[in-house]
Amino acid sequence: MASPDARRLALLDPHLLGAAALASLRKLSPRHVAANPVMFVVEVGSVLTTLLWLRDRVLHPAGAAPGWFTLSVSLWLWFTVIFANFAEAVAEGRGKAQADTLRKMRRETVARRLPRSGGAEERVDASALRKGDRVVAEAGDVIPGDGEIVEGIASVDESAITGESAPVIRESGGDRSAVTGGTRVLSDRIVVRITADPGQSFLDRMIALVEGASRQKTPNEIALDILLAGLTLVFLFACVTLVPLGLYSRIQLSTTAVVALLVCLIPTTIGGLLSAIGIAGMDRLLRKNVLAMSGRAVEAAGDVDTLLLDKTGTITLGNRMATALLPMPGVRVEDLADAAQLASLADETPEGRSIVVLAKERYGLRGRPVHEAEHQFIPFSAQTRMSGCDLGARVVRKGAVDAVARHVEALGGRVPAELREAADRIGDSGGTPLAVSDGGKVLGIVHLKDVVKGGIKERFDRFRAMGIRTVMITGDNPRTAAAIAAEAGVDDFLAEATPEAKMKLIKAEQARGKLVAMTGDGTNDAPALAQADVGVAMNTGTQAAKEAGNMVDLDSNPTKLLEVVEVGKQLLMTRGTLTTFSIANDVAKYFAILPALFVATYPELRALDVMHLASPFSAILSAVIFNAIIIVLLIPLALKGVRYRPLGAAAVLRRSLLVYGLGGVVAPFAGIKLIDLALAAAGAV
Ligand SMILES: Nc1ncnc2c1ncn2[C@@H]1O[C@H](COP(=O)(O)OP(=O)(O)OP(=O)(O)O)[C@@H](O)[C@H]1O
Ligand SMILES: [K+]
Ligand SMILES: [Mg+2]
């Protein structure tokens, strides 16, 4: 995914196929196959029939099945295991190719480290960087490791990671401060505090992910595995008990025939494709530039009921800029500008910086010299929803209107009625009002403007069609929230939400049995991202958000969850339909093999011989061949996934049962008959 070439890997690239063929032989090792109970039984059958063939060649026992028959069955059983391994290897191979491209990016970079004791920067190897180190990166430099910008603003080329060539802005403070090692600074100069030790970086984790190195079976896969193992056990007993039954009826059942029957009856199709389906699901997400940290998250995405999105930076563009100052009656606008600037001098958030700029450009206030000793800066927090500074006894604050009103009243001041009116007007237009106070006096309001991202309404309509409820959560006031919610077309919103309130909302939904997805970017979103069943962090977001979520969207597109949900649903449907198909398939094989075993002794069984196959040997061999080939034929479907249509769950189930259930019953009759005809025509049977 690092380069457009890698991204455009064909589904069945010849290069990959060669490597996958080799890998599927390596995967014959019993240790690997043992993880898959169905295929383990097939491999045991392959070994057993091979030994039988060897024994017959040496000992020529009386009444043994013909050597060519035993050998053919044995070979096709080996092919069955190899084909299943091949499916998995092809699915993994696509990730491996991407990992190789990513590894090339991790080439050695030189870091310009600032010594902790101060002094001039030193050049060190990027691999020598540790958490907490501070490094400088200027135009042209490759950022040597993951980190958070602590100083400056820069445009960064992240195409190496995202494949997107447009440069992005990264800046200190606020929710766009995270940078990724391996990306390149295009302009300006930044100081970055490293947040990952060597081997733990985003790129390292991405490589491990795409390689499938960190892949674990999901709870659903384990449940299905148990079901398949159970079915295998049932058929194993059924087939083993056929032997004494046959002896009683004086039929000498050949072991090869019994093994063939067993393999045809156990769910080899889904058993062989199950892990490929899971790997391919994560891979499809990766192609959409979403990194899923676990297969479980992808599955959960397929069943999501409620989607929570934060407002600023997710639904809106995210740079709230100060555009106007509204003084309260009797306050000079210059005094308001002065206090607003004072309250923002040390505020590194985009909001804070834009206020300083506005005061300077519109009201001619030069940035004043800051005397650290006299100024005590109060940084913004999501709890207080205020920031500002204390100058000796003077207390200057700016922040959410209700927060500042409470603060002023606590100081014994009075809140003018005009404050609410002005704030409501700004809120109704979708802007964010920030009240400014000096001591117990409210001076006025700063109007922060933000813009709803384009095309977002249409996408929320699609969520609705899928039956997913969208809820916007924001720390902003209810008026602003309502205006933005209406413009963006979300179903519901929660305003003045603290990080705890976001958590509580998620937990309440989950308590009602709903699966919750959350997209966010800010540090204050991190707890909620961790609590949600699907937590999609924006790549532009803070390190904390990226670590808390179980997915990262490299494009930082809040509606990407649509695609994530589709991939999740596709994954669940693909697994469901192929399970249906696999089990339905067995019916036909039963009718092919059973008459073949007994019809010579019991002519009455001829009624069951619906297929009229050339001979009992041909019947058994044809069924085994079909059973192996169907795995290969279904690999493309397992990798691409069945097509997803936004229909209700019941309609989807009905359709899938009809197509794959009925198809699964009918297809093998035709397939086995064709193979039988071909074998007969070739004179093989
Ligand atoms: N730098 C700042 N100084 C003072 N107050 C601020 C600052 N930034 C935001 N606020 C106020 O705090 C409120 C909460 O802001 P915050 O960015 O935490 O919202 P949030 O919970 O992240 O939700 P969202 O990002 O979706 O709007 C804002 O609505 C605003 O009134
Ligand atoms: K089977
Ligand atoms: Mg936010």
XYZ file of C-alpha atoms and ligand atoms in Angstrom:
718
model
C 0.000 0.000 0.000
C 2.966 2.258 0.268
C 3.220 2.847 -3.422
C 0.419 3.049 -5.923
C 1.886 -0.023 -7.648
C 1.610 -2.141 -4.565
C -1.908 -0.886 -4.096
C -2.941 -1.965 -7.542
C -1.810 -5.559 -7.078
C -4.012 -7.697 -9.249
C -6.201 -10.131 -7.420
C -4.240 -13.081 -8.711
C -0.890 -11.623 -9.649
C 1.315 -14.288 -11.319
C 4.259 -13.287 -9.130
C 2.258 -13.855 -6.007
C 0.848 -17.130 -7.285
C 4.311 -18.660 -7.651
C 5.273 -17.698 -4.131
C 1.914 -18.887 -2.825
C 2.351 -22.278 -4.520
C 5.640 -22.778 -2.699
C 4.157 -21.589 0.569
C 1.268 -24.036 0.248
C 3.747 -26.929 0.200
C 5.540 -25.567 3.250
C 2.199 -25.287 5.010
C 1.771 -29.093 4.731
C 3.738 -29.352 7.956
C 1.494 -31.048 10.535
C 2.075 -28.215 12.988
C 0.425 -25.760 10.617
C -2.399 -28.037 9.511
C -3.226 -29.020 13.099
C -4.650 -25.521 13.657
C -7.422 -26.417 11.198
C -9.299 -29.534 12.363
C -11.042 -30.191 9.037
C -7.861 -30.032 7.000
C -6.023 -32.032 9.629
C -8.420 -34.932 9.055
C -7.856 -34.645 5.292
C -4.101 -34.696 5.743
C -4.314 -37.779 7.962
C -6.446 -39.360 5.209
C -3.808 -38.459 2.607
C -1.044 -40.077 4.628
C -3.184 -43.141 5.299
C -4.112 -43.712 1.647
C -0.504 -43.161 0.573
C 0.626 -45.823 3.024
C -2.149 -48.132 1.796
C -1.009 -47.727 -1.772
C 2.586 -48.525 -0.772
C 1.453 -51.561 1.224
C -0.617 -52.889 -1.688
C 2.318 -52.459 -4.049
C 4.549 -54.517 -1.817
C 2.187 -57.104 -0.360
C -0.497 -57.442 -3.066
C -3.150 -58.530 -0.548
C -6.226 -60.314 -1.874
C -9.336 -58.167 -2.468
C -7.466 -54.885 -2.333
C -8.725 -51.906 -4.364
C -6.853 -51.384 -7.652
C -3.548 -49.554 -7.187
C -4.410 -46.746 -9.638
C -7.569 -46.011 -7.656
C -5.839 -45.808 -4.282
C -3.060 -43.674 -5.725
C -5.474 -41.289 -7.472
C -7.594 -40.801 -4.366
C -4.458 -40.306 -2.297
C -3.072 -37.679 -4.685
C -6.348 -35.767 -4.794
C -6.539 -35.781 -1.014
C -3.059 -34.235 -0.916
C -4.232 -31.682 -3.478
C -7.204 -30.851 -1.234
C -4.883 -29.856 1.609
C -2.525 -28.058 -0.760
C -5.389 -26.100 -2.335
C -6.606 -24.998 1.091
C -3.058 -23.947 1.991
C -2.831 -22.163 -1.326
C -5.949 -20.117 -0.593
C -4.421 -18.936 2.664
C -1.035 -18.307 1.072
C -2.552 -16.188 -1.720
C -4.444 -14.110 0.840
C -1.278 -13.650 2.884
C 0.893 -13.027 -0.144
C -0.894 -9.801 -0.982
C -0.049 -8.481 2.468
C 3.544 -9.689 2.238
C 4.114 -7.756 -0.977
C 2.790 -4.635 0.703
C 4.945 -5.226 3.759
C 8.024 -5.396 1.531
C 7.222 -2.011 0.039
C 6.710 -0.586 3.512
C 9.998 -2.051 4.703
C 11.837 -0.209 1.964
C 10.463 3.011 3.455
C 11.896 2.205 6.822
C 15.331 2.806 5.325
C 17.844 4.312 7.670
C 17.269 7.975 8.332
C 19.479 10.355 10.203
C 17.788 12.185 13.049
C 18.671 15.687 14.244
C 18.299 15.184 17.969
C 18.188 17.981 20.522
C 20.215 16.874 23.547
C 18.105 16.668 26.711
C 20.645 18.770 28.543
C 20.265 21.502 25.915
C 22.948 22.645 23.492
C 23.415 22.175 19.775
C 21.558 19.465 17.866
C 23.401 16.223 17.170
C 23.053 13.813 14.267
C 22.162 10.290 15.312
C 20.792 7.213 13.633
C 16.986 7.133 13.668
C 17.124 3.717 15.294
C 18.856 5.280 18.309
C 15.835 7.462 19.111
C 13.858 6.714 22.255
C 10.508 7.877 23.572
C 10.752 11.440 24.833
C 13.670 12.478 22.587
C 13.183 15.745 20.747
C 14.218 16.076 17.122
C 14.237 18.870 14.566
C 12.920 18.395 11.039
C 13.111 21.031 8.319
C 12.007 21.231 4.704
C 13.409 18.197 2.888
C 14.003 16.096 6.029
C 12.417 12.718 6.539
C 10.765 12.629 9.966
C 12.840 10.004 11.789
C 10.135 8.555 14.039
C 6.547 8.795 15.230
C 5.885 11.754 17.428
C 3.956 14.778 18.420
C 4.917 18.259 17.187
C 5.822 20.394 20.177
C 6.888 23.457 18.251
C 6.059 24.931 14.874
C 3.884 24.165 11.901
C 4.837 22.440 8.657
C 3.424 20.974 5.515
C 4.191 17.275 5.344
C 4.218 14.802 2.478
C 2.549 11.675 3.856
C 2.168 9.936 0.522
C 4.560 7.225 1.651
C 1.968 6.106 4.180
C -1.328 7.199 2.667
C -0.604 7.080 -1.058
C -2.162 10.547 -1.203
C 0.149 13.081 -2.796
C -1.421 16.324 -1.522
C 0.648 17.728 1.340
C -1.002 18.016 4.757
C -0.543 20.579 7.500
C 0.755 19.393 10.844
C 1.077 21.773 13.779
C 1.757 21.830 17.475
C -1.143 21.927 19.917
C -4.622 20.795 19.009
C -5.663 17.668 17.207
C -3.335 17.746 14.195
C -0.039 17.399 15.974
C 0.828 13.772 15.267
C 3.492 12.941 12.684
C 4.550 9.547 11.394
C 8.107 8.363 10.924
C 9.011 7.964 7.261
C 7.001 10.964 6.062
C 8.762 14.043 4.706
C 8.654 17.693 5.735
C 8.004 19.910 2.701
C 8.215 23.360 4.248
C 9.107 25.126 7.482
C 10.630 23.716 10.623
C 9.159 21.642 13.419
C 10.362 20.171 16.685
C 8.966 16.704 17.307
C 8.818 14.801 20.566
C 9.308 11.126 19.748
C 6.495 8.937 21.087
C 7.542 5.437 20.001
C 10.568 3.313 20.822
C 12.328 1.499 17.965
C 10.310 -1.452 16.666
C 7.082 -0.011 18.069
C 6.433 2.602 15.428
C 3.320 2.951 13.342
C 5.223 1.647 10.336
C 6.437 -1.396 12.299
C 2.938 -2.155 13.461
C 1.613 -1.647 9.944
C 4.145 -4.122 8.555
C 3.272 -6.710 11.185
C -0.397 -6.192 10.402
C -0.257 -6.501 6.649
C 1.997 -9.529 6.961
C -0.615 -11.154 9.139
C 2.087 -11.787 11.731
C -0.130 -10.471 14.484
C -3.301 -12.067 13.181
C -5.303 -14.043 15.679
C -8.497 -16.010 15.174
C -11.542 -13.890 15.946
C -14.225 -15.114 18.369
C -16.559 -15.765 15.426
C -13.895 -17.759 13.628
C -13.259 -19.811 16.739
C -16.993 -20.472 17.089
C -17.216 -21.578 13.466
C -14.091 -23.709 13.886
C -15.730 -25.501 16.789
C -18.842 -26.137 14.711
C -16.767 -27.482 11.819
C -14.731 -29.677 14.158
C -17.979 -31.004 15.631
C -19.354 -31.839 12.192
C -16.077 -33.529 11.310
C -16.288 -35.675 14.421
C -19.888 -36.701 13.679
C -18.996 -37.760 10.124
C -15.884 -39.522 11.369
C -18.031 -41.728 13.614
C -20.578 -42.252 10.855
C -17.903 -43.396 8.416
C -16.000 -45.584 10.869
C -19.213 -47.406 11.837
C -19.812 -48.160 8.156
C -16.982 -50.693 8.299
C -18.584 -53.198 10.755
C -21.912 -52.556 9.024
C -20.316 -53.524 5.733
C -18.693 -56.607 7.261
C -22.091 -57.708 8.558
C -23.483 -57.448 5.037
C -20.380 -59.259 3.727
C -19.151 -56.212 1.923
C -15.439 -55.596 2.089
C -15.327 -51.774 2.177
C -11.916 -50.560 1.111
C -10.311 -48.162 3.563
C -9.600 -45.805 0.679
C -13.312 -45.600 -0.153
C -14.239 -44.911 3.458
C -11.592 -42.185 3.757
C -12.840 -40.664 0.481
C -16.401 -40.669 1.765
C -15.316 -39.025 5.002
C -13.379 -36.263 3.266
C -16.291 -35.591 0.926
C -18.721 -35.299 3.828
C -16.744 -33.052 6.169
C -16.940 -29.299 5.424
C -13.647 -29.025 3.555
C -14.734 -26.086 1.392
C -15.299 -23.649 4.236
C -12.582 -25.312 6.329
C -10.127 -24.636 3.535
C -11.204 -21.061 2.848
C -11.978 -19.768 6.334
C -8.647 -18.180 7.138
C -8.281 -16.753 3.617
C -11.664 -15.026 4.028
C -10.518 -13.375 7.261
C -7.158 -12.257 5.905
C -8.757 -10.941 2.725
C -11.229 -8.871 4.755
C -8.423 -7.019 6.512
C -6.636 -6.672 3.223
C -9.680 -5.120 1.558
C -9.809 -2.562 4.352
C -6.161 -1.782 3.828
C -6.889 -1.051 0.185
C -9.339 1.533 1.433
C -6.511 2.979 3.522
C -7.874 1.747 6.809
C -5.569 -0.164 9.120
C -7.485 -2.631 11.253
C -5.605 -3.706 14.341
C -7.670 -6.887 14.681
C -9.970 -9.074 12.647
C -12.417 -8.800 15.489
C -12.799 -5.074 14.809
C -13.600 -5.780 11.157
C -16.274 -8.279 12.160
C -17.757 -5.872 14.677
C -17.898 -3.220 11.950
C -20.160 -5.515 9.951
C -22.772 -5.419 12.703
C -22.549 -1.790 13.849
C -25.859 -0.195 14.942
C -24.760 3.232 16.099
C -22.042 5.517 14.838
C -20.739 8.316 17.026
C -18.710 11.092 15.439
C -17.082 14.056 17.035
C -17.772 17.385 15.450
C -14.666 19.475 15.092
C -12.197 17.937 12.682
C -14.430 14.978 11.939
C -17.660 16.444 10.602
C -16.183 19.915 10.099
C -12.848 20.781 8.540
C -11.456 21.346 12.000
C -9.732 24.657 11.931
C -12.053 26.829 13.898
C -10.828 30.346 13.110
C -11.650 33.532 14.966
C -13.487 35.763 12.497
C -15.130 38.504 14.594
C -15.197 40.116 18.040
C -18.515 41.150 19.596
C -18.085 43.412 22.650
C -20.763 43.593 25.349
C -22.518 46.967 25.760
C -20.186 49.523 27.307
C -17.028 47.606 26.377
C -14.598 48.974 23.785
C -13.774 46.426 21.103
C -10.083 47.226 21.578
C -10.298 46.154 25.218
C -12.023 42.939 24.203
C -9.343 42.298 21.582
C -6.632 42.983 24.133
C -8.058 40.573 26.694
C -8.764 37.909 24.068
C -5.189 38.132 22.857
C -3.820 38.056 26.383
C -5.835 34.921 27.088
C -4.450 33.311 23.932
C -0.756 34.218 23.906
C 0.324 30.830 25.160
C -2.592 28.906 23.665
C -1.069 26.577 21.080
C -4.426 25.356 19.738
C -5.480 26.554 16.265
C -8.343 28.443 17.953
C -5.926 30.245 20.265
C -3.488 31.145 17.524
C -6.242 32.454 15.272
C -7.380 34.817 18.041
C -3.872 36.259 18.389
C -3.746 36.762 14.640
C -7.181 38.399 14.487
C -6.320 40.811 17.308
C -3.121 41.728 15.535
C -4.501 42.118 12.020
C -7.842 43.734 12.762
C -7.020 45.773 15.842
C -3.336 46.398 15.388
C -2.355 44.721 18.622
C 1.254 43.668 18.357
C 2.163 40.457 20.111
C 3.360 41.787 23.448
C 6.501 40.643 25.238
C 5.666 37.899 27.670
C 7.228 38.007 31.098
C 7.115 34.485 32.324
C 7.371 35.561 35.945
C 4.216 37.681 35.891
C 2.126 35.538 33.564
C 0.683 32.293 34.646
C -0.849 30.557 31.647
C -3.884 28.367 32.067
C -4.034 25.878 29.194
C -7.307 24.743 27.623
C -8.773 21.537 28.933
C -11.853 19.624 27.869
C -12.910 19.601 31.528
C -12.876 23.346 32.207
C -13.554 24.274 28.560
C -11.611 27.482 29.216
C -8.109 28.797 28.840
C -6.411 32.049 29.726
C -3.829 33.621 31.952
C -3.357 35.086 35.420
C -1.421 38.355 35.642
C -0.872 38.885 39.312
C -4.385 39.517 40.620
C -5.848 39.892 37.121
C -7.688 36.786 35.895
C -8.321 36.696 32.128
C -10.268 33.806 30.646
C -11.858 32.749 27.377
C -13.906 29.652 26.714
C -17.311 28.057 26.278
C -19.996 30.597 27.141
C -21.601 28.614 29.966
C -18.187 27.821 31.453
C -17.110 31.470 31.434
C -20.502 32.588 32.792
C -20.133 30.218 35.734
C -16.567 31.367 36.278
C -17.594 35.048 36.316
C -20.480 34.418 38.693
C -18.161 32.534 41.013
C -16.008 35.661 41.144
C -19.075 37.688 42.114
C -19.577 39.220 38.666
C -22.768 39.621 36.664
C -23.437 38.030 33.296
C -25.136 40.475 30.905
C -28.246 39.218 29.088
C -26.690 40.305 25.797
C -24.088 37.547 26.171
C -26.634 34.751 25.700
C -28.311 36.520 22.792
C -25.046 37.048 20.940
C -23.907 33.504 21.703
C -27.184 32.037 20.435
C -26.944 34.021 17.212
C -23.455 32.691 16.560
C -24.495 29.175 17.548
C -27.485 29.174 15.229
C -25.189 30.015 12.339
C -23.068 26.979 13.164
C -20.231 29.029 14.649
C -18.644 28.541 18.048
C -18.909 31.461 20.504
C -16.055 31.939 22.977
C -16.797 34.291 25.850
C -13.950 36.486 27.126
C -13.784 37.690 30.695
C -11.473 39.907 32.717
C -11.902 39.337 36.410
C -15.616 39.392 37.218
C -16.511 41.190 34.010
C -17.643 39.660 30.738
C -16.047 41.673 27.911
C -17.607 39.998 24.903
C -17.498 37.123 22.468
C -15.078 35.762 19.885
C -16.823 34.203 16.882
C -15.028 31.012 15.757
C -16.015 29.740 12.327
C -15.710 26.224 11.004
C -16.976 24.605 7.826
C -18.860 21.323 7.392
C -16.920 18.968 5.108
C -18.294 18.643 1.601
C -20.585 15.791 0.536
C -21.084 14.604 4.079
C -24.892 14.723 4.062
C -25.209 12.240 1.202
C -22.967 9.822 3.012
C -24.984 10.035 6.217
C -28.046 9.221 4.116
C -26.338 5.998 3.122
C -25.710 5.126 6.770
C -29.436 5.543 7.315
C -30.181 3.205 4.400
C -27.980 0.612 6.070
C -29.938 1.010 9.305
C -27.105 2.722 11.176
C -27.931 5.638 13.486
C -25.460 8.537 13.407
C -24.889 10.657 16.492
C -22.631 13.709 16.638
C -20.958 14.366 19.968
C -19.231 17.610 20.715
C -17.885 19.686 23.532
C -19.515 22.649 21.830
C -22.759 24.309 22.968
C -26.209 22.938 21.988
C -27.057 25.781 19.547
C -23.887 25.318 17.509
C -24.289 21.561 17.737
C -27.883 21.724 16.474
C -26.938 23.929 13.532
C -24.038 21.721 12.465
C -26.071 18.545 13.075
C -28.817 19.836 10.778
C -26.360 20.882 8.100
C -24.493 17.576 8.204
C -27.692 15.507 8.419
C -26.856 13.357 11.450
C -29.744 11.623 13.226
C -28.988 12.951 16.687
C -26.444 14.943 18.657
C -25.044 15.351 22.136
C -23.658 18.793 23.052
C -21.441 20.057 25.871
C -20.068 16.554 26.136
C -17.068 15.972 28.353
C -14.866 12.942 27.658
C -16.801 11.150 30.441
C -20.138 11.986 28.814
C -18.903 10.488 25.521
C -17.929 7.318 27.375
C -21.258 7.182 29.184
C -23.164 7.479 25.911
C -21.208 4.586 24.403
C -21.691 2.410 27.464
C -25.430 3.170 27.511
C -25.764 2.114 23.862
C -23.751 -1.029 24.494
C -25.899 -1.855 27.509
C -28.891 -1.835 25.157
C -27.137 -4.500 23.119
C -25.996 -2.154 20.373
C -22.614 -2.347 18.685
C -21.071 1.105 18.650
C -18.546 2.596 16.270
C -16.819 5.864 17.025
C -14.676 8.112 14.893
C -12.568 10.803 16.450
C -9.258 12.536 16.392
C -8.670 14.337 19.656
C -6.902 13.322 22.829
C -10.230 13.839 24.590
C -11.767 11.238 22.240
C -9.279 8.544 23.269
C -11.256 6.978 26.145
C -14.369 6.759 23.965
C -12.396 5.307 21.054
C -11.089 2.606 23.372
C -14.556 1.802 24.742
C -16.299 1.601 21.357
C -16.569 -1.772 19.616
C -15.088 -0.166 16.529
C -12.870 2.838 17.206
C -11.641 4.543 14.048
C -8.956 7.137 14.733
C -8.155 9.747 12.113
C -4.547 9.548 10.972
C -4.355 13.323 11.404
C -5.360 12.925 15.032
C -3.319 12.782 18.167
C -1.110 9.845 19.114
C -3.419 9.099 22.056
C -6.427 8.744 19.758
C -4.511 6.491 17.360
C -3.411 4.202 20.136
C -6.852 3.987 21.724
C -8.778 2.982 18.596
C -8.697 -0.397 16.874
C -8.556 1.103 13.389
C -6.708 4.032 11.873
C -8.036 5.768 8.789
C -5.026 6.971 6.845
C -7.218 9.342 4.821
C -8.795 10.829 7.960
C -12.190 10.737 6.338
C -14.975 10.458 8.930
C -17.395 8.824 6.533
C -14.837 6.140 5.722
C -16.740 4.101 8.260
C -19.278 3.477 5.491
C -16.684 1.476 3.645
C -15.465 -0.137 6.849
C -19.005 -1.299 7.597
C -19.400 -2.578 4.047
C -16.180 -4.561 4.253
C -17.263 -5.947 7.626
C -20.683 -6.953 6.325
C -19.076 -8.436 3.239
C -16.726 -10.471 5.419
C -19.566 -11.842 7.537
C -21.681 -12.588 4.463
C -18.835 -14.254 2.609
C -18.168 -16.526 5.536
C -21.863 -17.269 5.967
C -22.575 -18.007 2.338
C -19.502 -20.185 1.859
C -20.414 -22.143 4.995
C -23.913 -22.689 3.592
C -22.467 -23.670 0.232
C -19.936 -26.018 1.796
C -22.469 -27.938 3.842
C -25.088 -28.043 1.067
C -22.410 -29.457 -1.206
C -22.030 -32.580 0.854
C -25.497 -33.822 -0.039
C -24.535 -34.452 -3.648
C -21.303 -36.155 -2.721
C -23.188 -38.472 -0.413
C -25.442 -39.512 -3.274
C -22.442 -40.033 -5.515
C -20.478 -42.225 -3.166
C -22.933 -44.199 -1.064
C -24.671 -46.076 -3.926
C -21.228 -46.744 -5.356
C -20.198 -48.490 -2.158
C -23.242 -50.700 -1.746
C -25.099 -51.013 -5.024
C -23.243 -54.153 -6.098
C -24.494 -56.000 -3.019
C -27.879 -54.350 -2.699
C -29.393 -53.703 -6.130
C -32.357 -52.089 -4.343
C -30.035 -49.141 -3.681
C -30.104 -48.422 -7.392
C -32.965 -45.997 -6.625
C -30.365 -43.822 -4.867
C -28.002 -43.970 -7.813
C -29.369 -40.822 -9.398
C -26.178 -39.897 -11.186
C -25.476 -43.082 -13.127
C -21.748 -42.703 -12.869
C -19.433 -44.895 -14.936
C -18.310 -47.156 -12.112
C -18.090 -47.165 -8.320
C -14.398 -46.253 -8.560
C -15.143 -43.417 -10.928
C -17.924 -42.176 -8.651
C -15.674 -41.996 -5.615
C -12.760 -40.474 -7.495
C -14.995 -37.888 -9.219
C -16.446 -36.804 -5.888
C -12.973 -36.434 -4.357
C -11.724 -34.452 -7.365
C -14.748 -32.159 -7.273
C -14.279 -31.699 -3.547
C -10.690 -30.516 -4.111
C -11.311 -28.364 -7.186
C -14.216 -26.454 -5.664
C -11.780 -24.954 -3.124
C -9.637 -23.490 -5.904
C -12.661 -22.264 -7.828
C -13.936 -20.407 -4.787
C -10.626 -18.685 -3.917
C -11.473 -15.551 -5.945
C -14.843 -15.257 -4.212
C -13.230 -15.746 -0.790
C -10.698 -13.008 -1.537
C -13.015 -10.514 -3.222
C -15.983 -11.173 -0.969
C -19.571 -11.592 -2.053
C -21.253 -8.456 -3.299
C -22.822 -6.295 -0.649
C -26.163 -4.603 -1.132
C -27.690 -2.410 1.554
C -30.685 -4.657 2.225
C -32.205 -5.610 5.545
C -30.616 -8.553 7.372
C -33.577 -10.881 6.733
C -33.604 -10.202 2.998
C -29.883 -10.823 2.787
C -30.216 -14.117 4.634
C -33.080 -15.275 2.404
C -31.144 -14.434 -0.749
C -27.977 -16.053 0.446
C -29.745 -19.252 1.500
C -31.452 -19.427 -1.853
C -28.409 -18.790 -4.021
C -25.703 -20.555 -2.068
C -27.841 -23.221 -0.415
C -29.611 -24.284 -3.572
C -26.500 -23.675 -5.668
C -24.504 -25.702 -3.194
C -26.871 -28.655 -3.567
C -27.109 -28.538 -7.358
C -23.557 -27.623 -8.409
C -21.828 -30.840 -7.289
C -24.308 -33.070 -9.132
C -23.346 -31.362 -12.358
C -19.662 -31.097 -11.458
C -19.249 -34.708 -10.401
C -21.120 -35.980 -13.458
C -18.855 -33.908 -15.734
C -15.687 -35.170 -14.054
C -16.985 -38.733 -14.306
C -17.671 -38.289 -18.036
C -14.218 -36.785 -18.542
C -12.512 -39.624 -16.671
C -14.456 -42.181 -18.710
C -13.662 -40.388 -21.980
C -9.984 -40.340 -21.059
C -10.230 -44.062 -20.433
C -9.024 -43.590 -16.910
C -11.811 -45.513 -15.227
N -8.394 26.955 22.995
C -9.521 27.105 23.644
N -9.606 27.967 24.666
C -10.743 28.121 25.340
N -11.872 27.461 25.075
C -11.876 26.597 24.067
C -10.702 26.361 23.291
N -10.985 25.449 22.348
C -12.272 25.102 22.543
N -12.814 25.788 23.564
C -14.181 25.667 24.088
O -14.373 24.377 24.637
C -15.430 23.704 23.983
C -15.079 22.244 23.843
O -14.048 22.132 22.877
P -13.426 20.770 22.390
O -12.532 21.046 21.256
O -12.919 20.029 23.560
O -14.683 20.019 21.858
P -14.747 18.450 21.606
O -15.294 17.805 22.819
O -13.453 17.975 21.085
O -15.844 18.320 20.501
P -15.633 18.629 19.003
O -14.172 18.565 18.704
O -16.407 17.600 18.313
O -16.224 19.976 18.831
C -15.562 24.422 22.643
O -16.849 24.347 22.173
C -15.201 25.843 23.000
O -16.303 26.524 23.529
K -16.228 -31.890 1.838
Mg -12.292 17.628 19.290
